[in-house]
Amino acid sequence: MSDNFRSKVVTQGVQRSPNRAMLRAVGFKDEDFIKAIVGIANGYSTITPCNMGINKLAQRAEAGVKDAGSMPQMFGTITISDGISMGTEGMKYSLVSREVIADSIETACNGQSMDGVLAIGGCDKNMPGAMIAIARMNIPAIFVYGGTIKPGNYKGNDLTVVSSFEAVGQYSAGKIDQDELLGVERNACPGAGSCGGMYTANTMSSAIEAMGMSLPYSSTMAAEDDEKADSAEKSAFVLVEAIRNSILPRQIITRQSIENAIAVVMAVGGSTNAVLHFLAIAHAAGVELCLNDFETIRARVPVLCDLKPSGKYVATDLHKVGGIPQVMKMLLVHNLLDGDCITISGQTIAQVLADVPSEPPANQDVIRPWNKPMYAQGHLAILRGNLAEEGAVAKISGVKVPKITGPARVFESEESCLSAILDKKINPGDVIVIRYEGPKGGPGMREMLAPTSAIIGAGLADSVGLITDGRFSGGTYGMVVGHVAPEAAVGGAIALVEEGDLIAIDAQARLLQLQISDEELAHRRERWQPLPPRYTTGVLAKYSKLVSSSSLGAVTDLDLF
């Protein structure tokens, strides 16, 4: 039983107290005042298909909390649809929403002295936002993923939302006609659930399961399947038991469990955004973690799964062949997972995986056998050099040409770059630079799915490089490097690049280098002047003032005093 719960029993034992009177109005009866209060952070909205199926999960969880002998209190959290806001000014609010979600859950739970929280989310920032709050508060908690979307289908081909973005590039390059473009767009997203490949939402849900903060198999379930709602209800029972046994998040979210999660991200070919989000989660949990740790894990963990965006399959395919527990068991038996880490159920990872086979099923190729991985090493590489002294992140799976040196094509925003690609002004061998899109400079560190998809659609994926101080969608692949730090807005070297400068990207050597002399670089730095802030009021202005470097997770509570 938690300290919160013990203190509440005493304070609410005072007869006729005002708080009891107000709780009666929301359904409490005499016998309920000695029960644990469990918050249900409900991310339901009709803003995005990722979250539109969540309310029924919240209701099942609410019923589960009651049946388990506790009292639920439901409250709402926001979401921003990355896919819908992509390529617009609205995308600047996406990463900001991670902090708003974290702050709102912390505020509601601590403001109401809740004994535990069950957080339910769907779109990309729901997961890290919830985990940041859970780590900060350190009250018993569990995460319930809203579920993945089932693949769309057009002319016999499975589709995801990224198919639509790539079709725009194909149409602009004259490779498909308007009917084909509309056919893809109309069929890409058939119903509720988060984007279907191993994009950011499925990456983070998988990592949270690997960390022990959600139930086994729950991270790859389809949003519309009955097992998803059943899992939400079961999660409520597990959480109530965790409250009784005082199992706290910081007992689960440790250095070892975060390393487990990162290993799974590597094995499934997950999103670059996992780097940013786990730096932030670790910060909230008081766990030391830096960019170099990702590179260390990358070097020893193979990519085992053939999943979109660079592979063939989607999350529901992974689920059918054993899901994340199957991937975890393969890592465990090869000493790449710490089996002693505890989970929200109280079991260790090794106990949870005890009955899972050591090898994936035969006659499928979603999960490769250990001796035939997709890639011998992980796919998320940390690049450094004079263009990224603090580091940058590249996804190198599916990259046919792991190094490129070419002339810089410099753009001060995502929109200007996209226009150049669609107008066929980018040539093979170019290295595109999109800057002033970082956490402070954007502000909000927009994702660059529109330009990267346009590059792929135009057939330039293997011949053009792209670097940015912004981010990439989990659906991005190719010779692209994001999270370049320091960012342009604070005078990072990316702000000093001039049109035509030679830039070298070498994924194998983990190098990002501007090929000019140190003297010339220093001279340009002396001349550089910061741009005026793009926003001076409101949430984006506040965020720009508070946010840290992407190399530290783009957190907003670092060194406040």
PDB file of C-alpha atoms in Angstrom, residues 190-462:
ATOM      1  CA  PRO A 190      -8.631   1.724 -42.984  1.00  0.00           C
ATOM      2  CA  GLY A 191      -9.673   2.388 -39.377  1.00  0.00           C
ATOM      3  CA  ALA A 192      -8.641   3.044 -35.788  1.00  0.00           C
ATOM      4  CA  GLY A 193      -5.121   2.628 -34.508  1.00  0.00           C
ATOM      5  CA  SER A 194      -1.644   4.106 -34.653  1.00  0.00           C
ATOM      6  CA  CYS A 195       0.438   4.063 -37.838  1.00  0.00           C
ATOM      7  CA  GLY A 196       1.095   0.442 -38.691  1.00  0.00           C
ATOM      8  CA  GLY A 197       4.817   0.094 -39.388  1.00  0.00           C
ATOM      9  CA  MET A 198       7.588   0.151 -36.814  1.00  0.00           C
ATOM     10  CA  TYR A 199       7.180   3.903 -36.719  1.00  0.00           C
ATOM     11  CA  THR A 200       7.385   5.997 -33.560  1.00  0.00           C
ATOM     12  CA  ALA A 201       4.136   4.887 -31.867  1.00  0.00           C
ATOM     13  CA  ASN A 202       4.786   1.173 -32.287  1.00  0.00           C
ATOM     14  CA  THR A 203       8.460   1.674 -31.460  1.00  0.00           C
ATOM     15  CA  MET A 204       7.636   3.335 -28.151  1.00  0.00           C
ATOM     16  CA  SER A 205       4.863   0.894 -27.241  1.00  0.00           C
ATOM     17  CA  SER A 206       7.281  -1.980 -27.906  1.00  0.00           C
ATOM     18  CA  ALA A 207       9.996  -0.342 -25.814  1.00  0.00           C
ATOM     19  CA  ILE A 208       7.626   0.308 -22.906  1.00  0.00           C
ATOM     20  CA  GLU A 209       6.602  -3.354 -22.945  1.00  0.00           C
ATOM     21  CA  ALA A 210      10.284  -4.337 -22.998  1.00  0.00           C
ATOM     22  CA  MET A 211      10.914  -2.052 -20.040  1.00  0.00           C
ATOM     23  CA  GLY A 212       8.223  -3.825 -18.020  1.00  0.00           C
ATOM     24  CA  MET A 213       5.730  -0.964 -17.784  1.00  0.00           C
ATOM     25  CA  SER A 214       2.980  -2.614 -19.845  1.00  0.00           C
ATOM     26  CA  LEU A 215       1.678  -6.150 -20.250  1.00  0.00           C
ATOM     27  CA  PRO A 216       3.354  -8.762 -22.463  1.00  0.00           C
ATOM     28  CA  TYR A 217       2.097  -8.838 -26.071  1.00  0.00           C
ATOM     29  CA  SER A 218       0.067  -5.634 -25.567  1.00  0.00           C
ATOM     30  CA  SER A 219       2.306  -3.389 -27.669  1.00  0.00           C
ATOM     31  CA  THR A 220       1.556  -5.006 -31.045  1.00  0.00           C
ATOM     32  CA  MET A 221      -2.172  -5.708 -30.699  1.00  0.00           C
ATOM     33  CA  ALA A 222      -4.504  -4.174 -33.272  1.00  0.00           C
ATOM     34  CA  ALA A 223      -6.648  -1.343 -31.935  1.00  0.00           C
ATOM     35  CA  GLU A 224      -9.885  -2.857 -33.224  1.00  0.00           C
ATOM     36  CA  ASP A 225      -9.368  -6.420 -31.962  1.00  0.00           C
ATOM     37  CA  ASP A 226     -11.140  -7.694 -28.842  1.00  0.00           C
ATOM     38  CA  GLU A 227      -7.879  -8.734 -27.205  1.00  0.00           C
ATOM     39  CA  LYS A 228      -6.886  -5.060 -26.983  1.00  0.00           C
ATOM     40  CA  ALA A 229      -9.853  -4.218 -24.743  1.00  0.00           C
ATOM     41  CA  ASP A 230      -9.300  -7.402 -22.729  1.00  0.00           C
ATOM     42  CA  SER A 231      -5.692  -6.360 -22.189  1.00  0.00           C
ATOM     43  CA  ALA A 232      -6.797  -2.922 -20.965  1.00  0.00           C
ATOM     44  CA  GLU A 233      -9.019  -4.530 -18.336  1.00  0.00           C
ATOM     45  CA  LYS A 234      -6.297  -6.957 -17.277  1.00  0.00           C
ATOM     46  CA  SER A 235      -3.892  -4.005 -16.968  1.00  0.00           C
ATOM     47  CA  ALA A 236      -6.226  -2.471 -14.396  1.00  0.00           C
ATOM     48  CA  PHE A 237      -6.093  -5.606 -12.233  1.00  0.00           C
ATOM     49  CA  VAL A 238      -2.297  -5.730 -12.479  1.00  0.00           C
ATOM     50  CA  LEU A 239      -2.029  -2.061 -11.489  1.00  0.00           C
ATOM     51  CA  VAL A 240      -4.278  -2.435  -8.446  1.00  0.00           C
ATOM     52  CA  GLU A 241      -2.117  -5.343  -7.300  1.00  0.00           C
ATOM     53  CA  ALA A 242       0.983  -3.193  -7.830  1.00  0.00           C
ATOM     54  CA  ILE A 243      -0.552  -0.503  -5.602  1.00  0.00           C
ATOM     55  CA  ARG A 244      -1.158  -3.105  -2.879  1.00  0.00           C
ATOM     56  CA  ASN A 245       2.425  -4.311  -3.195  1.00  0.00           C
ATOM     57  CA  SER A 246       3.955  -0.824  -3.534  1.00  0.00           C
ATOM     58  CA  ILE A 247       5.661  -1.602  -6.850  1.00  0.00           C
ATOM     59  CA  LEU A 248       6.893   1.809  -7.983  1.00  0.00           C
ATOM     60  CA  PRO A 249       7.973   2.980 -11.452  1.00  0.00           C
ATOM     61  CA  ARG A 250      11.517   3.825 -10.404  1.00  0.00           C
ATOM     62  CA  GLN A 251      11.957   0.220  -9.290  1.00  0.00           C
ATOM     63  CA  ILE A 252      11.109  -0.757 -12.876  1.00  0.00           C
ATOM     64  CA  ILE A 253      12.567   2.149 -14.893  1.00  0.00           C
ATOM     65  CA  THR A 254      16.244   1.572 -14.179  1.00  0.00           C
ATOM     66  CA  ARG A 255      19.435   1.830 -16.177  1.00  0.00           C
ATOM     67  CA  GLN A 256      19.170  -1.899 -16.902  1.00  0.00           C
ATOM     68  CA  SER A 257      15.537  -1.822 -18.045  1.00  0.00           C
ATOM     69  CA  ILE A 258      16.173   1.215 -20.254  1.00  0.00           C
ATOM     70  CA  GLU A 259      19.054  -0.673 -21.864  1.00  0.00           C
ATOM     71  CA  ASN A 260      16.632  -3.584 -22.396  1.00  0.00           C
ATOM     72  CA  ALA A 261      14.206  -1.225 -24.106  1.00  0.00           C
ATOM     73  CA  ILE A 262      16.911   0.248 -26.350  1.00  0.00           C
ATOM     74  CA  ALA A 263      18.063  -3.264 -27.301  1.00  0.00           C
ATOM     75  CA  VAL A 264      14.507  -4.094 -28.400  1.00  0.00           C
ATOM     76  CA  VAL A 265      14.286  -0.832 -30.372  1.00  0.00           C
ATOM     77  CA  MET A 266      17.431  -1.884 -32.236  1.00  0.00           C
ATOM     78  CA  ALA A 267      16.190  -5.435 -32.805  1.00  0.00           C
ATOM     79  CA  VAL A 268      12.865  -4.317 -34.301  1.00  0.00           C
ATOM     80  CA  GLY A 269      14.337  -1.513 -36.430  1.00  0.00           C
ATOM     81  CA  GLY A 270      12.568   1.239 -34.497  1.00  0.00           C
ATOM     82  CA  SER A 271      12.285   4.993 -34.895  1.00  0.00           C
ATOM     83  CA  THR A 272      15.033   7.576 -34.378  1.00  0.00           C
ATOM     84  CA  ASN A 273      12.603   9.338 -32.044  1.00  0.00           C
ATOM     85  CA  ALA A 274      13.244   6.604 -29.469  1.00  0.00           C
ATOM     86  CA  VAL A 275      16.649   8.179 -28.862  1.00  0.00           C
ATOM     87  CA  LEU A 276      15.126  11.545 -28.015  1.00  0.00           C
ATOM     88  CA  HIS A 277      12.367  10.068 -25.887  1.00  0.00           C
ATOM     89  CA  PHE A 278      14.494   7.694 -23.830  1.00  0.00           C
ATOM     90  CA  LEU A 279      16.935  10.472 -22.994  1.00  0.00           C
ATOM     91  CA  ALA A 280      13.916  12.365 -21.627  1.00  0.00           C
ATOM     92  CA  ILE A 281      12.446   9.361 -19.783  1.00  0.00           C
ATOM     93  CA  ALA A 282      15.818   8.612 -18.196  1.00  0.00           C
ATOM     94  CA  HIS A 283      16.115  12.236 -17.101  1.00  0.00           C
ATOM     95  CA  ALA A 284      12.681  12.078 -15.463  1.00  0.00           C
ATOM     96  CA  ALA A 285      13.602   8.836 -13.682  1.00  0.00           C
ATOM     97  CA  GLY A 286      16.965  10.119 -12.477  1.00  0.00           C
ATOM     98  CA  VAL A 287      18.846   7.560 -14.596  1.00  0.00           C
ATOM     99  CA  GLU A 288      22.110   8.507 -16.300  1.00  0.00           C
ATOM    100  CA  LEU A 289      21.886   8.013 -20.062  1.00  0.00           C
ATOM    101  CA  CYS A 290      23.673   9.680 -22.972  1.00  0.00           C
ATOM    102  CA  LEU A 291      23.895   9.395 -26.746  1.00  0.00           C
ATOM    103  CA  ASN A 292      27.003   7.226 -26.563  1.00  0.00           C
ATOM    104  CA  ASP A 293      24.989   4.559 -24.732  1.00  0.00           C
ATOM    105  CA  PHE A 294      22.811   4.086 -27.818  1.00  0.00           C
ATOM    106  CA  GLU A 295      25.899   3.573 -29.947  1.00  0.00           C
ATOM    107  CA  THR A 296      27.258   0.997 -27.493  1.00  0.00           C
ATOM    108  CA  ILE A 297      24.020  -1.000 -27.587  1.00  0.00           C
ATOM    109  CA  ARG A 298      23.740  -0.633 -31.373  1.00  0.00           C
ATOM    110  CA  ALA A 299      27.115  -2.253 -31.839  1.00  0.00           C
ATOM    111  CA  ARG A 300      26.087  -5.486 -30.115  1.00  0.00           C
ATOM    112  CA  VAL A 301      22.403  -5.925 -31.050  1.00  0.00           C
ATOM    113  CA  PRO A 302      21.341  -7.192 -34.499  1.00  0.00           C
ATOM    114  CA  VAL A 303      18.230  -6.057 -36.366  1.00  0.00           C
ATOM    115  CA  LEU A 304      16.012  -9.142 -36.267  1.00  0.00           C
ATOM    116  CA  CYS A 305      12.723  -7.908 -37.746  1.00  0.00           C
ATOM    117  CA  ASP A 306      11.795  -7.060 -41.334  1.00  0.00           C
ATOM    118  CA  LEU A 307       9.423  -4.197 -40.607  1.00  0.00           C
ATOM    119  CA  LYS A 308       8.382  -1.023 -42.374  1.00  0.00           C
ATOM    120  CA  PRO A 309       9.515   1.635 -43.167  1.00  0.00           C
ATOM    121  CA  SER A 310      12.622   0.011 -44.661  1.00  0.00           C
ATOM    122  CA  GLY A 311      11.256  -3.563 -44.499  1.00  0.00           C
ATOM    123  CA  LYS A 312       8.155  -5.402 -45.669  1.00  0.00           C
ATOM    124  CA  TYR A 313       5.884  -6.013 -42.690  1.00  0.00           C
ATOM    125  CA  VAL A 314       3.756  -4.122 -40.160  1.00  0.00           C
ATOM    126  CA  ALA A 315       3.201  -4.469 -36.420  1.00  0.00           C
ATOM    127  CA  THR A 316       0.191  -6.765 -36.733  1.00  0.00           C
ATOM    128  CA  ASP A 317       2.396  -9.187 -38.694  1.00  0.00           C
ATOM    129  CA  LEU A 318       4.916  -9.109 -35.857  1.00  0.00           C
ATOM    130  CA  HIS A 319       2.133  -9.806 -33.378  1.00  0.00           C
ATOM    131  CA  LYS A 320       1.039 -12.926 -35.250  1.00  0.00           C
ATOM    132  CA  VAL A 321       4.495 -14.501 -34.985  1.00  0.00           C
ATOM    133  CA  GLY A 322       5.169 -13.864 -31.293  1.00  0.00           C
ATOM    134  CA  GLY A 323       5.345 -10.118 -30.855  1.00  0.00           C
ATOM    135  CA  ILE A 324       7.803  -8.358 -28.595  1.00  0.00           C
ATOM    136  CA  PRO A 325       8.145 -11.309 -26.144  1.00  0.00           C
ATOM    137  CA  GLN A 326       9.547 -13.435 -28.977  1.00  0.00           C
ATOM    138  CA  VAL A 327      12.108 -10.749 -29.835  1.00  0.00           C
ATOM    139  CA  MET A 328      12.967 -10.291 -26.160  1.00  0.00           C
ATOM    140  CA  LYS A 329      13.477 -14.019 -25.606  1.00  0.00           C
ATOM    141  CA  MET A 330      15.947 -14.167 -28.486  1.00  0.00           C
ATOM    142  CA  LEU A 331      17.884 -11.278 -26.981  1.00  0.00           C
ATOM    143  CA  LEU A 332      17.709 -12.820 -23.511  1.00  0.00           C
ATOM    144  CA  VAL A 333      19.158 -16.190 -24.513  1.00  0.00           C
ATOM    145  CA  HIS A 334      22.043 -14.393 -26.220  1.00  0.00           C
ATOM    146  CA  ASN A 335      22.805 -12.303 -23.113  1.00  0.00           C
ATOM    147  CA  LEU A 336      21.633  -9.029 -24.633  1.00  0.00           C
ATOM    148  CA  LEU A 337      18.814  -8.481 -22.142  1.00  0.00           C
ATOM    149  CA  ASP A 338      18.893  -8.247 -18.348  1.00  0.00           C
ATOM    150  CA  GLY A 339      16.428 -10.898 -17.203  1.00  0.00           C
ATOM    151  CA  ASP A 340      16.523  -9.769 -13.556  1.00  0.00           C
ATOM    152  CA  CYS A 341      14.671  -6.508 -14.216  1.00  0.00           C
ATOM    153  CA  ILE A 342      11.247  -6.528 -12.582  1.00  0.00           C
ATOM    154  CA  THR A 343       8.008  -5.688 -14.345  1.00  0.00           C
ATOM    155  CA  ILE A 344       4.777  -4.062 -13.202  1.00  0.00           C
ATOM    156  CA  SER A 345       3.359  -7.529 -12.442  1.00  0.00           C
ATOM    157  CA  GLY A 346       6.157  -8.159  -9.941  1.00  0.00           C
ATOM    158  CA  GLN A 347       7.678 -10.866 -12.126  1.00  0.00           C
ATOM    159  CA  THR A 348      11.148 -10.533 -13.589  1.00  0.00           C
ATOM    160  CA  ILE A 349      11.702 -10.334 -17.327  1.00  0.00           C
ATOM    161  CA  ALA A 350      13.127 -13.852 -17.264  1.00  0.00           C
ATOM    162  CA  GLN A 351       9.996 -15.152 -15.528  1.00  0.00           C
ATOM    163  CA  VAL A 352       7.703 -13.385 -17.995  1.00  0.00           C
ATOM    164  CA  LEU A 353       9.583 -14.951 -20.918  1.00  0.00           C
ATOM    165  CA  ALA A 354      10.020 -18.418 -19.410  1.00  0.00           C
ATOM    166  CA  ASP A 355       7.597 -20.168 -21.781  1.00  0.00           C
ATOM    167  CA  VAL A 356       8.489 -18.205 -24.928  1.00  0.00           C
ATOM    168  CA  PRO A 357      10.476 -20.210 -27.527  1.00  0.00           C
ATOM    169  CA  SER A 358      14.122 -19.299 -28.029  1.00  0.00           C
ATOM    170  CA  GLU A 359      13.694 -19.082 -31.804  1.00  0.00           C
ATOM    171  CA  PRO A 360      10.871 -17.597 -33.896  1.00  0.00           C
ATOM    172  CA  PRO A 361       8.340 -19.812 -35.678  1.00  0.00           C
ATOM    173  CA  ALA A 362       9.379 -21.517 -38.881  1.00  0.00           C
ATOM    174  CA  ASN A 363       7.809 -20.665 -42.251  1.00  0.00           C
ATOM    175  CA  GLN A 364       7.745 -16.896 -41.625  1.00  0.00           C
ATOM    176  CA  ASP A 365      10.270 -14.126 -42.178  1.00  0.00           C
ATOM    177  CA  VAL A 366       8.897 -11.256 -40.089  1.00  0.00           C
ATOM    178  CA  ILE A 367      11.323 -12.205 -37.306  1.00  0.00           C
ATOM    179  CA  ARG A 368      14.550 -13.624 -38.665  1.00  0.00           C
ATOM    180  CA  PRO A 369      16.418 -16.536 -37.033  1.00  0.00           C
ATOM    181  CA  TRP A 370      19.339 -15.434 -34.868  1.00  0.00           C
ATOM    182  CA  ASN A 371      21.900 -16.625 -37.406  1.00  0.00           C
ATOM    183  CA  LYS A 372      20.205 -14.803 -40.287  1.00  0.00           C
ATOM    184  CA  PRO A 373      19.408 -11.285 -39.045  1.00  0.00           C
ATOM    185  CA  MET A 374      18.396  -8.393 -41.263  1.00  0.00           C
ATOM    186  CA  TYR A 375      21.565  -6.598 -40.167  1.00  0.00           C
ATOM    187  CA  ALA A 376      24.375  -7.772 -37.910  1.00  0.00           C
ATOM    188  CA  GLN A 377      24.279  -4.554 -35.876  1.00  0.00           C
ATOM    189  CA  GLY A 378      21.639  -2.070 -34.831  1.00  0.00           C
ATOM    190  CA  HIS A 379      20.350   0.598 -37.171  1.00  0.00           C
ATOM    191  CA  LEU A 380      20.311   3.773 -35.059  1.00  0.00           C
ATOM    192  CA  ALA A 381      23.784   5.254 -35.332  1.00  0.00           C
ATOM    193  CA  ILE A 382      25.133   8.261 -33.454  1.00  0.00           C
ATOM    194  CA  LEU A 383      27.184  10.475 -35.765  1.00  0.00           C
ATOM    195  CA  ARG A 384      29.651  13.133 -34.669  1.00  0.00           C
ATOM    196  CA  GLY A 385      32.003  15.582 -36.341  1.00  0.00           C
ATOM    197  CA  ASN A 386      32.430  19.316 -36.712  1.00  0.00           C
ATOM    198  CA  LEU A 387      28.786  19.538 -37.876  1.00  0.00           C
ATOM    199  CA  ALA A 388      27.488  17.720 -34.797  1.00  0.00           C
ATOM    200  CA  GLU A 389      29.811  18.160 -31.851  1.00  0.00           C
ATOM    201  CA  GLU A 390      27.067  17.058 -29.436  1.00  0.00           C
ATOM    202  CA  GLY A 391      25.918  14.304 -31.769  1.00  0.00           C
ATOM    203  CA  ALA A 392      23.307  13.463 -34.386  1.00  0.00           C
ATOM    204  CA  VAL A 393      21.125  10.430 -35.101  1.00  0.00           C
ATOM    205  CA  ALA A 394      20.890   8.419 -38.318  1.00  0.00           C
ATOM    206  CA  LYS A 395      18.760   5.389 -39.172  1.00  0.00           C
ATOM    207  CA  ILE A 396      21.030   3.290 -41.366  1.00  0.00           C
ATOM    208  CA  SER A 397      18.775   0.285 -42.046  1.00  0.00           C
ATOM    209  CA  GLY A 398      17.788   0.021 -45.681  1.00  0.00           C
ATOM    210  CA  VAL A 399      20.578   2.388 -46.743  1.00  0.00           C
ATOM    211  CA  LYS A 400      22.295   1.026 -49.858  1.00  0.00           C
ATOM    212  CA  VAL A 401      25.003   3.696 -49.919  1.00  0.00           C
ATOM    213  CA  PRO A 402      26.163   4.298 -46.308  1.00  0.00           C
ATOM    214  CA  LYS A 403      28.382   7.270 -47.173  1.00  0.00           C
ATOM    215  CA  ILE A 404      28.045  10.319 -49.347  1.00  0.00           C
ATOM    216  CA  THR A 405      30.036  13.491 -49.911  1.00  0.00           C
ATOM    217  CA  GLY A 406      28.308  16.213 -51.849  1.00  0.00           C
ATOM    218  CA  PRO A 407      27.526  19.905 -52.167  1.00  0.00           C
ATOM    219  CA  ALA A 408      25.262  21.447 -49.551  1.00  0.00           C
ATOM    220  CA  ARG A 409      21.820  22.598 -50.606  1.00  0.00           C
ATOM    221  CA  VAL A 410      20.805  24.885 -47.758  1.00  0.00           C
ATOM    222  CA  PHE A 411      17.210  25.577 -46.671  1.00  0.00           C
ATOM    223  CA  GLU A 412      16.036  27.627 -43.700  1.00  0.00           C
ATOM    224  CA  SER A 413      12.798  25.674 -43.307  1.00  0.00           C
ATOM    225  CA  GLU A 414      11.083  22.410 -44.202  1.00  0.00           C
ATOM    226  CA  GLU A 415       8.652  24.131 -46.587  1.00  0.00           C
ATOM    227  CA  SER A 416      11.343  25.694 -48.764  1.00  0.00           C
ATOM    228  CA  CYS A 417      13.112  22.346 -49.048  1.00  0.00           C
ATOM    229  CA  LEU A 418       9.945  20.461 -49.999  1.00  0.00           C
ATOM    230  CA  SER A 419       9.193  22.992 -52.735  1.00  0.00           C
ATOM    231  CA  ALA A 420      12.673  22.496 -54.202  1.00  0.00           C
ATOM    232  CA  ILE A 421      12.283  18.703 -54.245  1.00  0.00           C
ATOM    233  CA  LEU A 422       8.842  18.820 -55.860  1.00  0.00           C
ATOM    234  CA  ASP A 423      10.126  21.369 -58.413  1.00  0.00           C
ATOM    235  CA  LYS A 424      12.935  18.912 -59.346  1.00  0.00           C
ATOM    236  CA  LYS A 425      15.686  21.276 -58.169  1.00  0.00           C
ATOM    237  CA  ILE A 426      17.534  18.606 -56.167  1.00  0.00           C
ATOM    238  CA  ASN A 427      20.102  16.514 -58.014  1.00  0.00           C
ATOM    239  CA  PRO A 428      21.776  13.174 -57.318  1.00  0.00           C
ATOM    240  CA  GLY A 429      24.806  13.689 -55.072  1.00  0.00           C
ATOM    241  CA  ASP A 430      23.360  16.715 -53.238  1.00  0.00           C
ATOM    242  CA  VAL A 431      23.352  16.914 -49.449  1.00  0.00           C
ATOM    243  CA  ILE A 432      20.268  18.798 -48.290  1.00  0.00           C
ATOM    244  CA  VAL A 433      20.554  20.923 -45.143  1.00  0.00           C
ATOM    245  CA  ILE A 434      17.318  21.894 -43.357  1.00  0.00           C
ATOM    246  CA  ARG A 435      18.093  24.126 -40.389  1.00  0.00           C
ATOM    247  CA  TYR A 436      16.439  26.362 -37.814  1.00  0.00           C
ATOM    248  CA  GLU A 437      14.007  23.489 -37.207  1.00  0.00           C
ATOM    249  CA  GLY A 438      15.532  22.379 -33.883  1.00  0.00           C
ATOM    250  CA  PRO A 439      13.885  22.363 -30.443  1.00  0.00           C
ATOM    251  CA  LYS A 440      14.550  26.077 -29.870  1.00  0.00           C
ATOM    252  CA  GLY A 441      14.762  27.324 -33.427  1.00  0.00           C
ATOM    253  CA  GLY A 442      11.645  25.731 -34.914  1.00  0.00           C
ATOM    254  CA  PRO A 443      10.587  25.787 -32.218  1.00  0.00           C
ATOM    255  CA  GLY A 444       9.372  22.262 -31.630  1.00  0.00           C
ATOM    256  CA  MET A 445      11.789  20.211 -33.759  1.00  0.00           C
ATOM    257  CA  ARG A 446       9.414  19.293 -36.583  1.00  0.00           C
ATOM    258  CA  GLU A 447       9.580  15.908 -38.292  1.00  0.00           C
ATOM    259  CA  MET A 448      10.693  15.918 -41.920  1.00  0.00           C
ATOM    260  CA  LEU A 449       8.529  13.135 -43.347  1.00  0.00           C
ATOM    261  CA  ALA A 450       7.220  15.260 -46.222  1.00  0.00           C
ATOM    262  CA  PRO A 451      10.637  16.074 -47.771  1.00  0.00           C
ATOM    263  CA  THR A 452      12.149  12.637 -47.062  1.00  0.00           C
ATOM    264  CA  SER A 453       9.121  10.887 -48.572  1.00  0.00           C
ATOM    265  CA  ALA A 454       9.294  13.212 -51.570  1.00  0.00           C
ATOM    266  CA  ILE A 455      12.961  12.257 -52.027  1.00  0.00           C
ATOM    267  CA  ILE A 456      12.026   8.561 -51.960  1.00  0.00           C
ATOM    268  CA  GLY A 457       9.088   9.076 -54.295  1.00  0.00           C
ATOM    269  CA  ALA A 458      11.338  10.927 -56.739  1.00  0.00           C
ATOM    270  CA  GLY A 459      13.757   7.987 -56.792  1.00  0.00           C
ATOM    271  CA  LEU A 460      16.584   9.878 -55.061  1.00  0.00           C
ATOM    272  CA  ALA A 461      16.726   7.909 -51.800  1.00  0.00           C
ATOM    273  CA  ASP A 462      20.062   6.263 -52.585  1.00  0.00           C
TER     274      ASP A 462
END
